[in-house]
């Protein structure tokens, strides 16, 4: 029984009656993240409009249900026990995009590699570093994700959110307080529904060349065949300057290929943990804890996670705070 006095099948019927987008009961979370890990979510909803997002947020508030917002699940570790609450997937159903001069206005569910290519075709510079990131715009803005020491926040002009009370709000770049892999949106309970990005003008052929270089480098460096969540540990500028990037440190302490259960520190890139087949969240968390302990003992540095763990009660926290 959820916190609400209704059963989940009853809640599902109420959601369907609200015409809120695609809804499901008992949705396997393993199918909703790139690690392919996690038990069932009691309810999964995929809204197709900002109004549906707002209605869903109000619904979960009224029924006192935990709510977890996800995009492509490329930065998330779900628990083997799943989620006793509602997952809102902001994905293909909320992915309209418009380009007007140097400005791109895109919904939260837009897929980043597709967005980067559209910017390239329109001769817009600034998003080249995102072309290999397999998430959504909402997830990228939330995490201030990017590569080559850049973050999407540098191009953000405005962010439209539905706040935890179901009210729509527009936030400026300054209000989002972007910093390395961080934004003020984290932990706010807000859902990113639309973003305006500002770019410079440039030569599509040159932008395309830069993107191809990035994609080739990724293909050479990163594991591609086994499920993973990208970089597990944060790589801050301070860390680079003192001890070096996490992949190098983990390799130095001899943990490339280390394995717990079906989770393995990738032999290809030590900042990736791959699922060899049937890995559990317990395996991954134990491996994260083992890596952190070894690095602390041998190098004297505390690694922090970029990857977020989602508890069965819907709490989202850096995975090292759970491991
Ligand atoms: C192979 C691989 C390579 C990667 N390379 C990079 C890289 O180079 N740089 C980088 O920064 N990241 C990288 N990542 C990690 C990941 O792709 C990014 O963090 C991405 O932006 C997450 O987007 P997502 O849609 O998958 O978000 P999710 O993983 O679904 O969610 C991440 C966080 O954002 C929140 N969230 C998602 N959507 C919304 C929304 N619409 N509104 C509110 N909150 C939301 C979630 O609650 C969660 O806290 C990589 C991952 C993989 C698997």
Short mmCIF file of C-alpha atoms and ligand atoms in Angstrom, two decimals:
data_model
loop_
_atom_site.label_atom_id
_atom_site.label_comp_id
_atom_site.label_asym_id
_atom_site.label_seq_id
_atom_site.Cartn_x
_atom_site.Cartn_y
_atom_site.Cartn_z
CA UNK A 1 0.00 0.00 0.00
CA UNK A 2 1.44 3.46 -0.91
CA UNK A 3 1.37 6.43 1.52
CA UNK A 4 -1.95 7.29 -0.08
CA UNK A 5 -4.87 5.18 1.15
CA UNK A 6 -5.39 3.86 -2.42
CA UNK A 7 -3.70 0.78 -3.86
CA UNK A 8 -1.43 1.26 -6.87
CA UNK A 9 -3.95 -0.27 -9.31
CA UNK A 10 -6.52 2.24 -7.97
CA UNK A 11 -4.04 5.11 -8.38
CA UNK A 12 -3.34 3.93 -11.93
CA UNK A 13 -7.06 4.12 -12.74
CA UNK A 14 -7.22 7.66 -11.35
CA UNK A 15 -4.19 8.69 -13.41
CA UNK A 16 -5.70 7.23 -16.57
CA UNK A 17 -8.90 9.18 -15.86
CA UNK A 18 -6.83 12.40 -15.62
CA UNK A 19 -5.54 11.85 -19.20
CA UNK A 20 -1.99 12.37 -18.05
CA UNK A 21 0.06 10.55 -20.72
CA UNK A 22 1.15 6.91 -20.92
CA UNK A 23 0.82 5.20 -17.49
CA UNK A 24 1.90 1.76 -16.22
CA UNK A 25 1.81 -0.19 -12.98
CA UNK A 26 4.84 -2.36 -11.99
CA UNK A 27 7.27 -1.04 -14.61
CA UNK A 28 10.72 -2.74 -14.66
CA UNK A 29 13.26 -0.01 -13.90
CA UNK A 30 16.04 -2.12 -15.45
CA UNK A 31 14.52 -1.18 -18.83
CA UNK A 32 14.69 2.52 -18.01
CA UNK A 33 18.39 3.02 -17.33
CA UNK A 34 21.67 2.40 -19.14
CA UNK A 35 23.05 0.14 -16.36
CA UNK A 36 20.05 -2.18 -16.87
CA UNK A 37 19.65 -2.50 -13.08
CA UNK A 38 16.66 -2.09 -10.76
CA UNK A 39 13.45 -3.72 -9.61
CA UNK A 40 9.93 -2.56 -10.48
CA UNK A 41 8.52 0.94 -10.06
CA UNK A 42 4.98 0.94 -8.74
CA UNK A 43 3.88 3.54 -11.28
CA UNK A 44 5.48 4.91 -14.44
CA UNK A 45 4.04 7.94 -16.23
CA UNK A 46 5.32 9.56 -19.44
CA UNK A 47 3.67 12.97 -19.82
CA UNK A 48 3.37 14.56 -23.25
CA UNK A 49 2.80 18.20 -22.29
CA UNK A 50 3.77 20.73 -19.62
CA UNK A 51 0.16 20.68 -18.40
CA UNK A 52 0.33 16.91 -17.90
CA UNK A 53 3.60 17.32 -15.95
CA UNK A 54 1.92 19.90 -13.69
CA UNK A 55 -1.15 17.71 -13.18
CA UNK A 56 1.02 14.73 -12.27
CA UNK A 57 3.08 16.75 -9.77
CA UNK A 58 -0.15 17.96 -8.12
CA UNK A 59 -1.50 14.39 -8.11
CA UNK A 60 1.55 12.98 -6.30
CA UNK A 61 1.41 15.86 -3.78
CA UNK A 62 -2.28 15.20 -3.06
CA UNK A 63 -1.61 11.49 -2.56
CA UNK A 64 1.67 12.00 -0.69
CA UNK A 65 3.58 9.72 -3.07
CA UNK A 66 7.34 9.72 -3.70
CA UNK A 67 8.14 11.10 -7.19
CA UNK A 68 11.32 10.45 -9.17
CA UNK A 69 11.87 12.33 -12.44
CA UNK A 70 14.06 10.65 -15.03
CA UNK A 71 15.20 11.21 -18.58
CA UNK A 72 17.13 8.39 -20.28
CA UNK A 73 18.42 7.04 -16.93
CA UNK A 74 22.07 7.35 -18.05
CA UNK A 75 23.25 8.71 -14.72
CA UNK A 76 21.11 6.68 -12.33
CA UNK A 77 21.48 3.53 -10.22
CA UNK A 78 18.08 2.15 -9.21
CA UNK A 79 17.76 -0.23 -6.26
CA UNK A 80 17.12 -3.97 -6.76
CA UNK A 81 13.96 -3.43 -4.69
CA UNK A 82 12.69 -0.89 -7.24
CA UNK A 83 10.66 2.17 -6.26
CA UNK A 84 7.58 2.45 -4.04
CA UNK A 85 6.24 5.51 -5.77
CA UNK A 86 5.92 7.21 -9.15
CA UNK A 87 8.54 7.55 -11.89
CA UNK A 88 7.92 10.42 -14.29
CA UNK A 89 9.84 9.87 -17.52
CA UNK A 90 10.51 13.07 -19.45
CA UNK A 91 11.51 11.60 -22.78
CA UNK A 92 10.31 11.26 -26.37
CA UNK A 93 6.78 12.39 -25.47
CA UNK A 94 8.14 15.79 -24.44
CA UNK A 95 10.79 16.48 -27.05
CA UNK A 96 9.76 19.32 -29.36
CA UNK A 97 12.57 21.58 -30.60
CA UNK A 98 12.69 24.91 -32.41
CA UNK A 99 15.62 26.93 -33.74
CA UNK A 100 15.30 30.68 -34.21
CA UNK A 101 18.51 32.49 -35.21
CA UNK A 102 21.11 31.75 -32.52
CA UNK A 103 18.56 30.43 -30.04
CA UNK A 104 17.37 26.87 -29.59
CA UNK A 105 14.22 26.22 -27.58
CA UNK A 106 13.85 22.56 -26.70
CA UNK A 107 11.71 20.49 -24.34
CA UNK A 108 13.25 18.53 -21.47
CA UNK A 109 12.94 15.14 -23.17
CA UNK A 110 15.03 16.08 -26.23
CA UNK A 111 17.83 13.55 -26.80
CA UNK A 112 21.23 15.29 -26.52
CA UNK A 113 23.09 13.73 -29.50
CA UNK A 114 20.13 14.68 -31.75
CA UNK A 115 20.10 18.22 -30.34
CA UNK A 116 23.85 18.61 -30.93
CA UNK A 117 23.45 17.46 -34.56
CA UNK A 118 20.55 19.88 -35.19
CA UNK A 119 22.68 22.73 -33.78
CA UNK A 120 25.51 21.69 -36.11
CA UNK A 121 23.20 21.65 -39.16
CA UNK A 122 21.99 25.15 -38.25
CA UNK A 123 25.61 26.35 -37.96
CA UNK A 124 25.39 26.95 -34.22
CA UNK A 125 28.55 26.64 -32.12
CA UNK A 126 28.72 25.71 -28.44
CA UNK A 127 27.14 22.27 -28.08
CA UNK A 128 29.87 20.20 -29.81
CA UNK A 129 31.06 18.83 -26.45
CA UNK A 130 27.65 17.25 -25.81
CA UNK A 131 27.35 15.15 -28.99
CA UNK A 132 28.38 11.87 -27.32
CA UNK A 133 26.27 12.25 -24.15
CA UNK A 134 23.38 9.78 -24.35
CA UNK A 135 20.90 11.57 -22.01
CA UNK A 136 18.11 14.13 -22.31
CA UNK A 137 18.31 17.91 -22.14
CA UNK A 138 16.44 17.91 -18.79
CA UNK A 139 18.97 15.49 -17.27
CA UNK A 140 21.90 17.42 -18.73
CA UNK A 141 20.69 20.75 -17.34
CA UNK A 142 19.98 19.17 -13.95
CA UNK A 143 23.53 17.72 -13.81
CA UNK A 144 25.16 20.64 -15.69
CA UNK A 145 26.65 17.85 -17.77
CA UNK A 146 29.14 18.25 -20.58
CA UNK A 147 32.65 17.25 -21.55
CA UNK A 148 36.07 18.80 -22.19
CA UNK A 149 35.65 20.71 -18.88
CA UNK A 150 32.48 22.40 -20.21
CA UNK A 151 28.90 22.29 -18.94
CA UNK A 152 25.58 22.87 -20.71
CA UNK A 153 24.96 25.77 -18.28
CA UNK A 154 27.32 27.92 -20.36
CA UNK A 155 24.70 27.96 -23.16
CA UNK A 156 21.55 28.11 -21.04
CA UNK A 157 19.55 31.32 -21.25
CA UNK A 158 16.24 30.30 -19.60
CA UNK A 159 14.89 27.13 -17.98
CA UNK A 160 11.13 26.47 -17.70
CA UNK A 161 10.29 24.25 -14.74
CA UNK A 162 7.25 22.84 -12.99
CA UNK A 163 8.05 23.26 -9.30
CA UNK A 164 7.25 20.82 -6.48
CA UNK A 165 3.80 22.43 -6.05
CA UNK A 166 2.94 21.97 -9.72
CA UNK A 167 3.44 25.68 -10.57
CA UNK A 168 5.21 26.72 -13.77
CA UNK A 169 8.22 29.00 -13.38
CA UNK A 170 10.93 30.43 -15.67
CA UNK A 171 14.48 30.58 -14.29
CA UNK A 172 17.42 32.56 -15.68
CA UNK A 173 20.87 31.00 -16.09
CA UNK A 174 21.97 32.98 -12.99
CA UNK A 175 19.12 31.55 -10.91
CA UNK A 176 20.23 28.01 -11.86
CA UNK A 177 23.70 28.65 -10.30
CA UNK A 178 25.56 26.25 -12.56
CA UNK A 179 28.92 24.97 -11.39
CA UNK A 180 30.91 21.81 -12.12
CA UNK A 181 28.27 19.03 -12.56
CA UNK A 182 25.97 20.96 -10.27
CA UNK A 183 22.93 23.23 -10.52
CA UNK A 184 20.61 24.80 -7.98
CA UNK A 185 17.86 22.65 -9.53
CA UNK A 186 19.29 19.51 -7.88
CA UNK A 187 17.19 18.55 -4.89
CA UNK A 188 14.62 21.30 -5.64
CA UNK A 189 11.93 18.86 -6.75
CA UNK A 190 11.46 20.88 -9.96
CA UNK A 191 10.88 19.22 -13.32
CA UNK A 192 12.76 20.73 -16.28
CA UNK A 193 10.22 20.98 -19.08
CA UNK A 194 11.81 23.43 -21.54
CA UNK A 195 15.16 25.14 -22.04
CA UNK A 196 16.35 28.04 -24.18
CA UNK A 197 19.97 27.73 -25.29
CA UNK A 198 22.04 30.53 -26.78
CA UNK A 199 24.84 29.69 -29.25
CA UNK A 200 27.35 31.48 -31.47
CA UNK A 201 27.26 31.30 -35.27
CA UNK A 202 29.81 29.08 -37.00
CA UNK A 203 30.67 26.87 -39.92
CA UNK A 204 28.66 23.59 -39.97
CA UNK A 205 31.56 21.70 -41.62
CA UNK A 206 34.00 22.79 -38.88
CA UNK A 207 31.45 21.96 -36.12
CA UNK A 208 30.89 18.53 -37.69
CA UNK A 209 34.65 17.85 -37.76
CA UNK A 210 34.92 18.68 -34.05
CA UNK A 211 32.01 16.39 -33.25
CA UNK A 212 33.53 13.51 -35.21
CA UNK A 213 36.83 13.91 -33.35
CA UNK A 214 34.95 13.73 -30.04
CA UNK A 215 32.89 10.70 -31.08
CA UNK A 216 35.98 8.82 -32.34
CA UNK A 217 37.85 9.54 -29.11
CA UNK A 218 34.89 8.21 -27.09
CA UNK A 219 34.66 5.06 -29.21
CA UNK A 220 38.34 4.40 -28.56
CA UNK A 221 38.28 5.14 -24.81
CA UNK A 222 34.92 4.07 -23.40
CA UNK A 223 33.37 0.59 -23.07
CA UNK A 224 30.53 0.33 -25.60
CA UNK A 225 29.20 -3.20 -25.50
CA UNK A 226 28.31 -3.67 -21.82
CA UNK A 227 25.67 -1.64 -19.94
CA UNK A 228 27.20 1.24 -17.97
CA UNK A 229 26.41 4.69 -16.65
CA UNK A 230 29.32 6.68 -18.04
CA UNK A 231 31.80 8.09 -15.54
CA UNK A 232 31.03 6.85 -12.05
CA UNK A 233 33.28 9.26 -10.13
CA UNK A 234 33.47 13.06 -10.39
CA UNK A 235 36.52 14.57 -11.96
CA UNK A 236 36.88 18.08 -10.53
CA UNK A 237 39.49 20.65 -11.60
CA UNK A 238 41.02 20.57 -8.11
CA UNK A 239 41.33 16.80 -8.30
CA UNK A 240 42.97 16.98 -11.74
CA UNK A 241 45.52 19.43 -10.38
CA UNK A 242 46.38 17.38 -7.27
CA UNK A 243 46.02 13.64 -7.96
CA UNK A 244 44.80 13.40 -11.59
CA UNK A 245 41.52 12.12 -13.10
CA UNK A 246 39.61 9.27 -11.38
CA UNK A 247 40.25 6.75 -14.19
CA UNK A 248 44.02 7.20 -13.84
CA UNK A 249 43.94 6.96 -10.02
CA UNK A 250 41.78 3.82 -10.03
CA UNK A 251 44.11 2.23 -12.56
CA UNK A 252 47.16 3.21 -10.46
CA UNK A 253 45.79 1.47 -7.36
CA UNK A 254 45.41 -1.70 -9.44
CA UNK A 255 41.62 -1.87 -9.67
CA UNK A 256 41.11 -2.08 -13.45
CA UNK A 257 39.09 -5.27 -13.94
CA UNK A 258 38.18 -5.54 -10.20
CA UNK A 259 34.88 -7.36 -9.84
CA UNK A 260 32.12 -7.82 -7.26
CA UNK A 261 29.30 -10.09 -8.34
CA UNK A 262 28.50 -9.16 -11.92
CA UNK A 263 29.78 -5.57 -11.62
CA UNK A 264 33.26 -4.86 -12.96
CA UNK A 265 35.61 -1.87 -13.09
CA UNK A 266 35.95 -1.68 -16.87
CA UNK A 267 39.30 -3.02 -18.11
CA UNK A 268 38.97 -0.40 -20.86
CA UNK A 269 38.40 2.73 -18.72
CA UNK A 270 38.69 2.53 -14.93
CA UNK A 271 36.13 5.30 -14.24
CA UNK A 272 33.41 3.08 -15.76
CA UNK A 273 31.66 0.20 -13.98
CA UNK A 274 30.09 -2.27 -16.40
CA UNK A 275 27.27 -4.75 -15.88
CA UNK A 276 28.59 -8.14 -17.02
CA UNK A 277 25.01 -9.52 -17.05
CA UNK A 278 22.60 -9.62 -14.13
CA UNK A 279 24.56 -7.18 -11.91
CA UNK A 280 22.56 -5.88 -8.95
CA UNK A 281 22.58 -2.48 -7.28
CA UNK A 282 24.19 -4.24 -4.29
CA UNK A 283 27.08 -5.39 -6.54
CA UNK A 284 27.61 -1.89 -7.93
CA UNK A 285 27.40 -0.16 -4.53
CA UNK A 286 29.84 -2.69 -3.01
CA UNK A 287 32.28 -2.11 -5.90
CA UNK A 288 31.99 1.68 -5.51
CA UNK A 289 32.71 1.31 -1.76
CA UNK A 290 35.70 -0.95 -2.49
CA UNK A 291 37.17 1.50 -5.02
CA UNK A 292 36.71 4.47 -2.66
CA UNK A 293 38.28 2.62 0.30
CA UNK A 294 41.29 1.47 -1.75
CA UNK A 295 41.88 4.95 -3.23
CA UNK A 296 41.56 6.55 0.21
CA UNK A 297 44.08 4.11 1.73
CA UNK A 298 46.62 4.24 -1.10
CA UNK A 299 46.30 7.84 -2.39
CA UNK A 300 44.63 9.63 0.54
CA UNK A 301 41.84 11.04 -1.65
CA UNK A 302 38.06 10.73 -1.22
CA UNK A 303 36.37 10.00 -4.55
CA UNK A 304 32.83 11.37 -4.93
CA UNK A 305 30.24 9.97 -7.32
CA UNK A 306 28.74 11.67 -10.36
CA UNK A 307 26.23 8.81 -10.61
CA UNK A 308 23.05 9.14 -8.53
CA UNK A 309 21.51 6.31 -6.49
CA UNK A 310 17.69 6.18 -6.24
CA UNK A 311 16.39 4.54 -3.03
CA UNK A 312 13.14 2.51 -2.95
CA UNK A 313 11.58 5.50 -1.11
CA UNK A 314 12.50 7.84 -3.98
CA UNK A 315 15.46 9.62 -2.40
CA UNK A 316 18.13 10.60 -4.98
CA UNK A 317 21.69 10.98 -3.73
CA UNK A 318 25.27 10.69 -5.03
CA UNK A 319 25.94 6.93 -5.06
CA UNK A 320 28.96 7.24 -2.69
CA UNK A 321 26.62 8.52 0.04
CA UNK A 322 24.81 5.16 -0.13
CA UNK A 323 27.80 2.86 -0.83
C1 LIG B 1 28.15 6.06 -22.15
C2 LIG B 1 27.87 7.29 -21.32
C3 LIG B 1 28.63 8.43 -21.50
C4 LIG B 1 28.36 9.57 -20.74
N1 LIG B 1 29.15 10.69 -20.95
C5 LIG B 1 28.90 11.80 -20.24
C6 LIG B 1 29.69 12.98 -20.42
O1 LIG B 1 30.59 13.04 -21.25
N2 LIG B 1 29.40 14.07 -19.68
C7 LIG B 1 28.38 14.08 -18.75
O2 LIG B 1 28.15 15.11 -18.11
N3 LIG B 1 27.62 12.98 -18.55
C8 LIG B 1 27.86 11.85 -19.25
N4 LIG B 1 27.10 10.73 -19.04
C9 LIG B 1 26.08 10.74 -17.96
C10 LIG B 1 24.68 11.18 -18.43
O3 LIG B 1 24.47 10.85 -19.79
C11 LIG B 1 24.40 12.64 -18.23
O4 LIG B 1 24.49 13.02 -16.86
C12 LIG B 1 23.01 13.02 -18.76
O5 LIG B 1 22.86 14.40 -18.84
C13 LIG B 1 21.88 12.45 -17.93
O6 LIG B 1 20.68 12.59 -18.67
P1 LIG B 1 19.48 11.59 -18.46
O7 LIG B 1 18.34 12.07 -19.27
O8 LIG B 1 19.92 10.20 -18.72
O9 LIG B 1 19.21 11.80 -16.92
P2 LIG B 1 18.86 10.68 -15.78
O10 LIG B 1 20.03 9.78 -15.68
O11 LIG B 1 17.56 10.08 -16.17
O12 LIG B 1 18.74 11.60 -14.55
C14 LIG B 1 19.88 12.27 -14.01
C15 LIG B 1 19.40 13.27 -12.94
O13 LIG B 1 18.63 14.28 -13.56
C16 LIG B 1 17.28 14.29 -13.06
N5 LIG B 1 16.42 14.56 -14.21
C17 LIG B 1 16.42 13.95 -15.43
N6 LIG B 1 15.55 14.55 -16.25
C18 LIG B 1 14.97 15.55 -15.56
C19 LIG B 1 13.98 16.55 -15.85
N7 LIG B 1 13.41 16.67 -17.05
N8 LIG B 1 13.63 17.41 -14.84
C20 LIG B 1 14.19 17.32 -13.62
N9 LIG B 1 15.13 16.42 -13.30
C21 LIG B 1 15.52 15.56 -14.24
C22 LIG B 1 17.07 12.93 -12.42
O14 LIG B 1 16.13 13.00 -11.36
C23 LIG B 1 18.49 12.63 -11.90
O15 LIG B 1 18.70 13.29 -10.68
C24 LIG B 1 27.33 9.56 -19.78
C25 LIG B 1 26.55 8.41 -19.61
C26 LIG B 1 26.81 7.28 -20.37
C27 LIG B 1 25.97 6.06 -20.18
#
